[in-house]
């Protein structure tokens, strides 16, 4: 079976690898000259390709966002600069010999259903290389271009920005480093992860930085209690079980109490416990910048005048030189034929956030469009494993009517603004477990408690790392168990550049905790297996 893969970013790489695992024949079309997608940094924005800014570092740790059968090198730090992350992708591509399946500098111009699609499920893919177009026929298509495609720039919501305002305005896509902003008064619109990062970075060289926030924003650090990566401590099956078990009102109180344990967000004007519309971002330095006055938090912009910004609370900031919109991105698939593209207005219109359910044959998969509270890279790999299993005939989809009913059940009745998409993130464990169940690779904690209690306790109380999904089923990896039991060693290894004696720590307390936790894990595994309830995670931070 011939499969076209569009894009050679992280989603495209794992799609190629999963195709090969299932005995399929992938051909990947990548319009640029190299792999990596947005994680391959470039100084230029002229090519139209979106890439990260120079100083970006991952928000999720290496153990929580690596490929499930290819751990990050132990000497890599827990949170990776873009250069190291790209090197990891190159290592993955070399190890599994993926590059020979990629056609670089080749653009997918159009993807259309063949005339006999209702019976064959085939697609006509037209590509262009150096001005020469070529037509191909594929049995299936995996679209791996992600959701960072077109900048979302809502100028209509900011009266005067492109009529009266005399300063400069730009989208964060055009931002690369601080030099162009030195000595200027900058207004950053949008307080997501990017808006927070850029505000902090600009505060070191700008004359003044103002940060405009529309909704409540809770700020977390990558460093959790005792210095461990936050996502490894919070994203556990035990915490997921508590989220499932506790009443929503109590969960909400616990959530906000945890949010405010670092600092009182209301004092900083960031968030209120009474707010129902909020987002969570990762930023260690933003609270100090607000405390020191190098960043000033503002309400929503009402309008712009020639050189100032008027805010909804009536305040005015004069002499604004630059407005930087950190308002996110929207997705579009211009190469898809309109009749197919019109079937989904966002990922909630797709079955399991992957398949357009109305198609006669399930041979088109949208990979990596999902928004998760954890690493999107892990979610895209799980999607690709399930999808290629379907293409190969090992996995089956339900009838069209059931898929459409499932989509309608999960889709909110009110269409939201693209800038509010963070509120639609799905629980990392809920979603990944759901797709893993469909693919037959979800670990059974109850069974492991009887056969391998040490591993079962590590899976239930420890971080939900991607290796868990390589213990059973198709694609089972012999190194998965050891990868789980040694994940903390790989986390601490890069810190061992200066070793100090700490003989007070011992293993007896851990052994007692595991012994006492055994009945909890048994009860949780039984209840969740009898009554699974997918939902929104209250314990984990943002995605990579």
Short mmCIF file of N, CA, C and O in Angstrom, two decimals, residues 375-447:
data_model
loop_
_atom_site.label_atom_id
_atom_site.label_comp_id
_atom_site.label_asym_id
_atom_site.label_seq_id
_atom_site.Cartn_x
_atom_site.Cartn_y
_atom_site.Cartn_z
N UNK A 375 2.65 16.69 25.82
CA UNK A 375 3.43 16.77 24.58
C UNK A 375 2.61 16.34 23.37
O UNK A 375 2.07 15.23 23.32
N UNK A 376 2.56 17.21 22.37
CA UNK A 376 1.87 16.89 21.13
C UNK A 376 2.65 15.82 20.37
O UNK A 376 2.07 15.00 19.64
N UNK A 377 3.97 15.78 20.51
CA UNK A 377 4.79 14.80 19.79
C UNK A 377 4.38 13.38 20.15
O UNK A 377 4.32 12.51 19.28
N UNK A 378 4.11 13.13 21.42
CA UNK A 378 3.68 11.79 21.84
C UNK A 378 2.31 11.47 21.26
O UNK A 378 2.05 10.36 20.79
N UNK A 379 1.42 12.47 21.27
CA UNK A 379 0.09 12.26 20.71
C UNK A 379 0.13 11.97 19.22
O UNK A 379 -0.61 11.10 18.73
N UNK A 380 0.99 12.67 18.48
CA UNK A 380 1.06 12.44 17.04
C UNK A 380 1.63 11.06 16.72
O UNK A 380 1.18 10.40 15.77
N UNK A 381 2.59 10.59 17.52
CA UNK A 381 3.12 9.25 17.28
C UNK A 381 2.03 8.21 17.51
O UNK A 381 1.90 7.26 16.74
N UNK A 382 1.24 8.38 18.57
CA UNK A 382 0.16 7.43 18.83
C UNK A 382 -0.88 7.47 17.71
O UNK A 382 -1.39 6.43 17.27
N UNK A 383 -1.19 8.66 17.22
CA UNK A 383 -2.09 8.77 16.08
C UNK A 383 -1.56 8.00 14.88
O UNK A 383 -2.29 7.23 14.24
N UNK A 384 -0.28 8.21 14.57
CA UNK A 384 0.31 7.57 13.40
C UNK A 384 0.33 6.05 13.54
O UNK A 384 0.11 5.32 12.56
N UNK A 385 0.58 5.55 14.73
CA UNK A 385 0.57 4.10 14.94
C UNK A 385 -0.81 3.52 14.69
O UNK A 385 -0.95 2.46 14.04
N UNK A 386 -1.84 4.19 15.20
CA UNK A 386 -3.21 3.70 15.00
C UNK A 386 -3.62 3.79 13.53
O UNK A 386 -4.17 2.85 12.96
N UNK A 387 -3.32 4.93 12.91
CA UNK A 387 -3.72 5.16 11.52
C UNK A 387 -3.07 4.15 10.59
O UNK A 387 -3.73 3.55 9.73
N UNK A 388 -1.77 3.93 10.73
CA UNK A 388 -1.09 2.99 9.84
C UNK A 388 -1.58 1.56 10.08
O UNK A 388 -1.59 0.74 9.16
N UNK A 389 -1.99 1.27 11.31
CA UNK A 389 -2.59 -0.03 11.58
C UNK A 389 -3.91 -0.20 10.85
O UNK A 389 -4.25 -1.29 10.38
N UNK A 390 -4.66 0.90 10.71
CA UNK A 390 -5.91 0.87 9.95
C UNK A 390 -5.62 0.70 8.46
O UNK A 390 -6.25 -0.12 7.77
N UNK A 391 -4.65 1.46 7.97
CA UNK A 391 -4.29 1.33 6.55
C UNK A 391 -3.83 -0.09 6.23
O UNK A 391 -4.11 -0.62 5.14
N UNK A 392 -3.13 -0.72 7.17
CA UNK A 392 -2.60 -2.06 6.94
C UNK A 392 -3.64 -3.15 7.17
O UNK A 392 -3.37 -4.33 6.88
N UNK A 393 -4.80 -2.77 7.72
CA UNK A 393 -5.87 -3.74 7.92
C UNK A 393 -5.92 -4.39 9.29
O UNK A 393 -6.77 -5.23 9.55
N UNK A 394 -5.01 -3.99 10.20
CA UNK A 394 -5.01 -4.57 11.54
C UNK A 394 -6.06 -3.95 12.43
O UNK A 394 -6.63 -4.63 13.30
N UNK A 395 -6.31 -2.66 12.29
CA UNK A 395 -7.31 -1.96 13.08
C UNK A 395 -8.50 -1.59 12.19
O UNK A 395 -8.35 -1.41 10.98
N UNK A 396 -9.67 -1.48 12.80
CA UNK A 396 -10.87 -1.16 12.06
C UNK A 396 -11.56 0.07 12.65
O UNK A 396 -11.51 0.28 13.87
N UNK A 397 -12.19 0.85 11.79
CA UNK A 397 -13.00 1.97 12.23
C UNK A 397 -14.46 1.54 12.33
O UNK A 397 -14.90 0.65 11.60
N UNK A 398 -15.24 2.18 13.21
CA UNK A 398 -16.68 1.88 13.28
C UNK A 398 -17.40 2.41 12.05
O UNK A 398 -16.81 3.16 11.25
N UNK A 399 -18.67 2.08 11.88
CA UNK A 399 -19.44 2.60 10.74
C UNK A 399 -19.49 4.13 10.75
O UNK A 399 -19.32 4.78 11.80
N UNK A 400 -19.73 4.70 9.58
CA UNK A 400 -19.75 6.16 9.43
C UNK A 400 -20.72 6.81 10.39
O UNK A 400 -20.42 7.85 10.99
N UNK A 401 -21.91 6.23 10.54
CA UNK A 401 -22.93 6.83 11.41
C UNK A 401 -22.44 6.93 12.85
O UNK A 401 -22.69 7.94 13.54
N UNK A 402 -21.72 5.93 13.32
CA UNK A 402 -21.20 5.96 14.69
C UNK A 402 -20.09 7.00 14.83
O UNK A 402 -19.97 7.67 15.86
N UNK A 403 -19.25 7.13 13.81
CA UNK A 403 -18.18 8.13 13.87
C UNK A 403 -18.76 9.54 13.90
O UNK A 403 -18.31 10.40 14.68
N UNK A 404 -19.75 9.81 13.06
CA UNK A 404 -20.37 11.14 13.04
C UNK A 404 -21.05 11.42 14.36
O UNK A 404 -20.96 12.54 14.91
N UNK A 405 -21.73 10.43 14.93
CA UNK A 405 -22.39 10.62 16.23
C UNK A 405 -21.37 10.93 17.32
O UNK A 405 -21.61 11.78 18.18
N UNK A 406 -20.21 10.28 17.27
CA UNK A 406 -19.17 10.53 18.26
C UNK A 406 -18.62 11.95 18.12
O UNK A 406 -18.38 12.63 19.13
N UNK A 407 -18.45 12.41 16.88
CA UNK A 407 -17.97 13.77 16.64
C UNK A 407 -18.96 14.79 17.18
O UNK A 407 -18.60 15.75 17.87
N UNK A 408 -20.24 14.60 16.88
CA UNK A 408 -21.27 15.55 17.33
C UNK A 408 -21.39 15.56 18.85
O UNK A 408 -21.65 16.60 19.46
N UNK A 409 -21.18 14.42 19.47
CA UNK A 409 -21.27 14.33 20.93
C UNK A 409 -20.17 15.13 21.61
O UNK A 409 -20.38 15.76 22.66
N UNK A 410 -18.98 15.12 21.01
CA UNK A 410 -17.82 15.76 21.65
C UNK A 410 -17.61 17.20 21.21
O UNK A 410 -16.84 17.93 21.84
N UNK A 411 -18.28 17.62 20.15
CA UNK A 411 -18.05 18.97 19.64
C UNK A 411 -18.90 19.98 20.41
O UNK A 411 -20.12 19.82 20.51
N UNK A 412 -18.31 21.04 20.97
CA UNK A 412 -19.08 22.06 21.69
C UNK A 412 -20.09 22.71 20.76
O UNK A 412 -19.84 22.90 19.57
N UNK A 413 -21.27 23.08 21.28
CA UNK A 413 -22.30 23.68 20.43
C UNK A 413 -21.95 25.07 19.93
O UNK A 413 -22.44 25.52 18.92
N UNK A 414 -21.08 25.79 20.66
CA UNK A 414 -20.73 27.16 20.29
C UNK A 414 -19.35 27.17 19.65
O UNK A 414 -18.38 26.63 20.20
N UNK A 415 -19.24 27.78 18.48
CA UNK A 415 -17.95 27.89 17.80
C UNK A 415 -17.12 28.96 18.50
O UNK A 415 -17.56 30.09 18.69
N UNK A 416 -15.91 28.60 18.88
CA UNK A 416 -15.05 29.51 19.63
C UNK A 416 -14.08 30.25 18.72
O UNK A 416 -13.78 29.83 17.62
N UNK A 417 -13.60 31.36 19.27
CA UNK A 417 -12.58 32.15 18.58
C UNK A 417 -11.27 31.36 18.54
O UNK A 417 -10.93 30.68 19.50
N UNK A 418 -10.52 31.42 17.43
CA UNK A 418 -9.25 30.69 17.38
C UNK A 418 -8.31 31.05 18.52
O UNK A 418 -7.51 30.22 18.95
N UNK A 419 -8.40 32.28 19.04
CA UNK A 419 -7.51 32.68 20.11
C UNK A 419 -7.83 31.98 21.42
O UNK A 419 -7.06 32.01 22.36
N UNK A 420 -9.01 31.31 21.50
CA UNK A 420 -9.40 30.63 22.72
C UNK A 420 -9.15 29.13 22.63
O UNK A 420 -9.62 28.36 23.44
N UNK A 421 -8.37 28.68 21.64
CA UNK A 421 -8.21 27.26 21.42
C UNK A 421 -7.49 26.57 22.56
O UNK A 421 -7.62 25.36 22.74
N UNK A 422 -6.71 27.31 23.38
CA UNK A 422 -6.03 26.68 24.50
C UNK A 422 -7.02 26.06 25.47
O UNK A 422 -6.71 25.10 26.16
N UNK A 423 -8.22 26.64 25.55
CA UNK A 423 -9.22 26.12 26.47
C UNK A 423 -9.80 24.80 25.98
O UNK A 423 -10.56 24.15 26.68
N UNK A 424 -9.50 24.42 24.74
CA UNK A 424 -10.03 23.20 24.17
C UNK A 424 -9.01 22.07 24.18
O UNK A 424 -9.23 21.05 23.55
N UNK A 425 -7.92 22.26 24.87
CA UNK A 425 -6.92 21.20 24.95
C UNK A 425 -7.50 19.99 25.68
O UNK A 425 -8.22 20.12 26.67
N UNK A 426 -7.16 18.83 25.17
CA UNK A 426 -7.65 17.58 25.74
C UNK A 426 -6.62 17.06 26.72
O UNK A 426 -5.42 17.24 26.55
N UNK A 427 -7.09 16.37 27.73
CA UNK A 427 -6.19 15.73 28.68
C UNK A 427 -5.23 14.81 27.96
O UNK A 427 -5.63 13.95 27.17
N UNK A 428 -3.95 14.98 28.22
CA UNK A 428 -2.92 14.18 27.56
C UNK A 428 -3.15 12.69 27.78
O UNK A 428 -3.14 11.89 26.84
N UNK A 429 -3.34 12.28 29.04
CA UNK A 429 -3.50 10.86 29.32
C UNK A 429 -4.82 10.33 28.77
O UNK A 429 -4.86 9.23 28.20
N UNK A 430 -5.90 11.11 28.90
CA UNK A 430 -7.19 10.65 28.39
C UNK A 430 -7.12 10.37 26.90
O UNK A 430 -7.55 9.31 26.42
N UNK A 431 -6.56 11.32 26.15
CA UNK A 431 -6.54 11.17 24.69
C UNK A 431 -5.58 10.07 24.25
O UNK A 431 -5.92 9.22 23.41
N UNK A 432 -4.37 10.08 24.81
CA UNK A 432 -3.39 9.09 24.39
C UNK A 432 -3.85 7.68 24.74
O UNK A 432 -3.68 6.74 23.96
N UNK A 433 -4.46 7.52 25.92
CA UNK A 433 -5.01 6.22 26.29
C UNK A 433 -6.14 5.80 25.35
O UNK A 433 -6.27 4.62 25.01
N UNK A 434 -6.96 6.77 24.95
CA UNK A 434 -8.08 6.46 24.06
C UNK A 434 -7.58 5.92 22.72
O UNK A 434 -8.07 4.90 22.22
N UNK A 435 -6.60 6.60 22.13
CA UNK A 435 -6.06 6.13 20.85
C UNK A 435 -5.28 4.84 21.04
O UNK A 435 -5.33 3.93 20.18
N UNK A 436 -4.56 4.71 22.17
CA UNK A 436 -3.82 3.48 22.43
C UNK A 436 -4.77 2.29 22.57
O UNK A 436 -4.45 1.18 22.13
N UNK A 437 -5.94 2.50 23.17
CA UNK A 437 -6.93 1.43 23.28
C UNK A 437 -7.42 1.02 21.90
O UNK A 437 -7.59 -0.18 21.61
N UNK A 438 -7.66 2.00 21.03
CA UNK A 438 -8.09 1.69 19.66
C UNK A 438 -7.01 0.88 18.93
O UNK A 438 -7.34 -0.01 18.13
N UNK A 439 -5.75 1.18 19.22
CA UNK A 439 -4.64 0.49 18.54
C UNK A 439 -4.24 -0.80 19.24
O UNK A 439 -3.40 -1.54 18.73
N UNK A 440 -4.82 -1.05 20.43
CA UNK A 440 -4.49 -2.27 21.16
C UNK A 440 -3.14 -2.24 21.84
O UNK A 440 -2.52 -3.29 22.05
N UNK A 441 -2.68 -1.04 22.24
CA UNK A 441 -1.35 -0.93 22.86
C UNK A 441 -1.39 -0.25 24.23
O UNK A 441 -0.34 0.09 24.77
N UNK A 442 -2.57 -0.08 24.81
CA UNK A 442 -2.66 0.55 26.12
C UNK A 442 -2.23 -0.45 27.19
O UNK A 442 -2.69 -1.60 27.21
N UNK A 443 -1.35 -0.05 28.12
CA UNK A 443 -0.90 -0.98 29.17
C UNK A 443 -2.02 -1.30 30.15
O UNK A 443 -2.86 -0.44 30.46
N UNK A 444 -2.04 -2.52 30.66
CA UNK A 444 -3.04 -2.97 31.64
C UNK A 444 -2.38 -2.99 33.01
O UNK A 444 -1.60 -3.90 33.32
N UNK A 445 -2.67 -1.98 33.82
CA UNK A 445 -2.01 -1.85 35.12
C UNK A 445 -2.39 -3.00 36.04
O UNK A 445 -1.54 -3.53 36.78
N UNK A 446 -3.66 -3.42 36.01
CA UNK A 446 -4.09 -4.52 36.88
C UNK A 446 -3.33 -5.80 36.57
O UNK A 446 -2.87 -6.51 37.47
N UNK A 447 -3.20 -6.11 35.30
CA UNK A 447 -2.48 -7.33 34.92
C UNK A 447 -1.01 -7.23 35.32
O UNK A 447 -0.40 -8.21 35.79
#
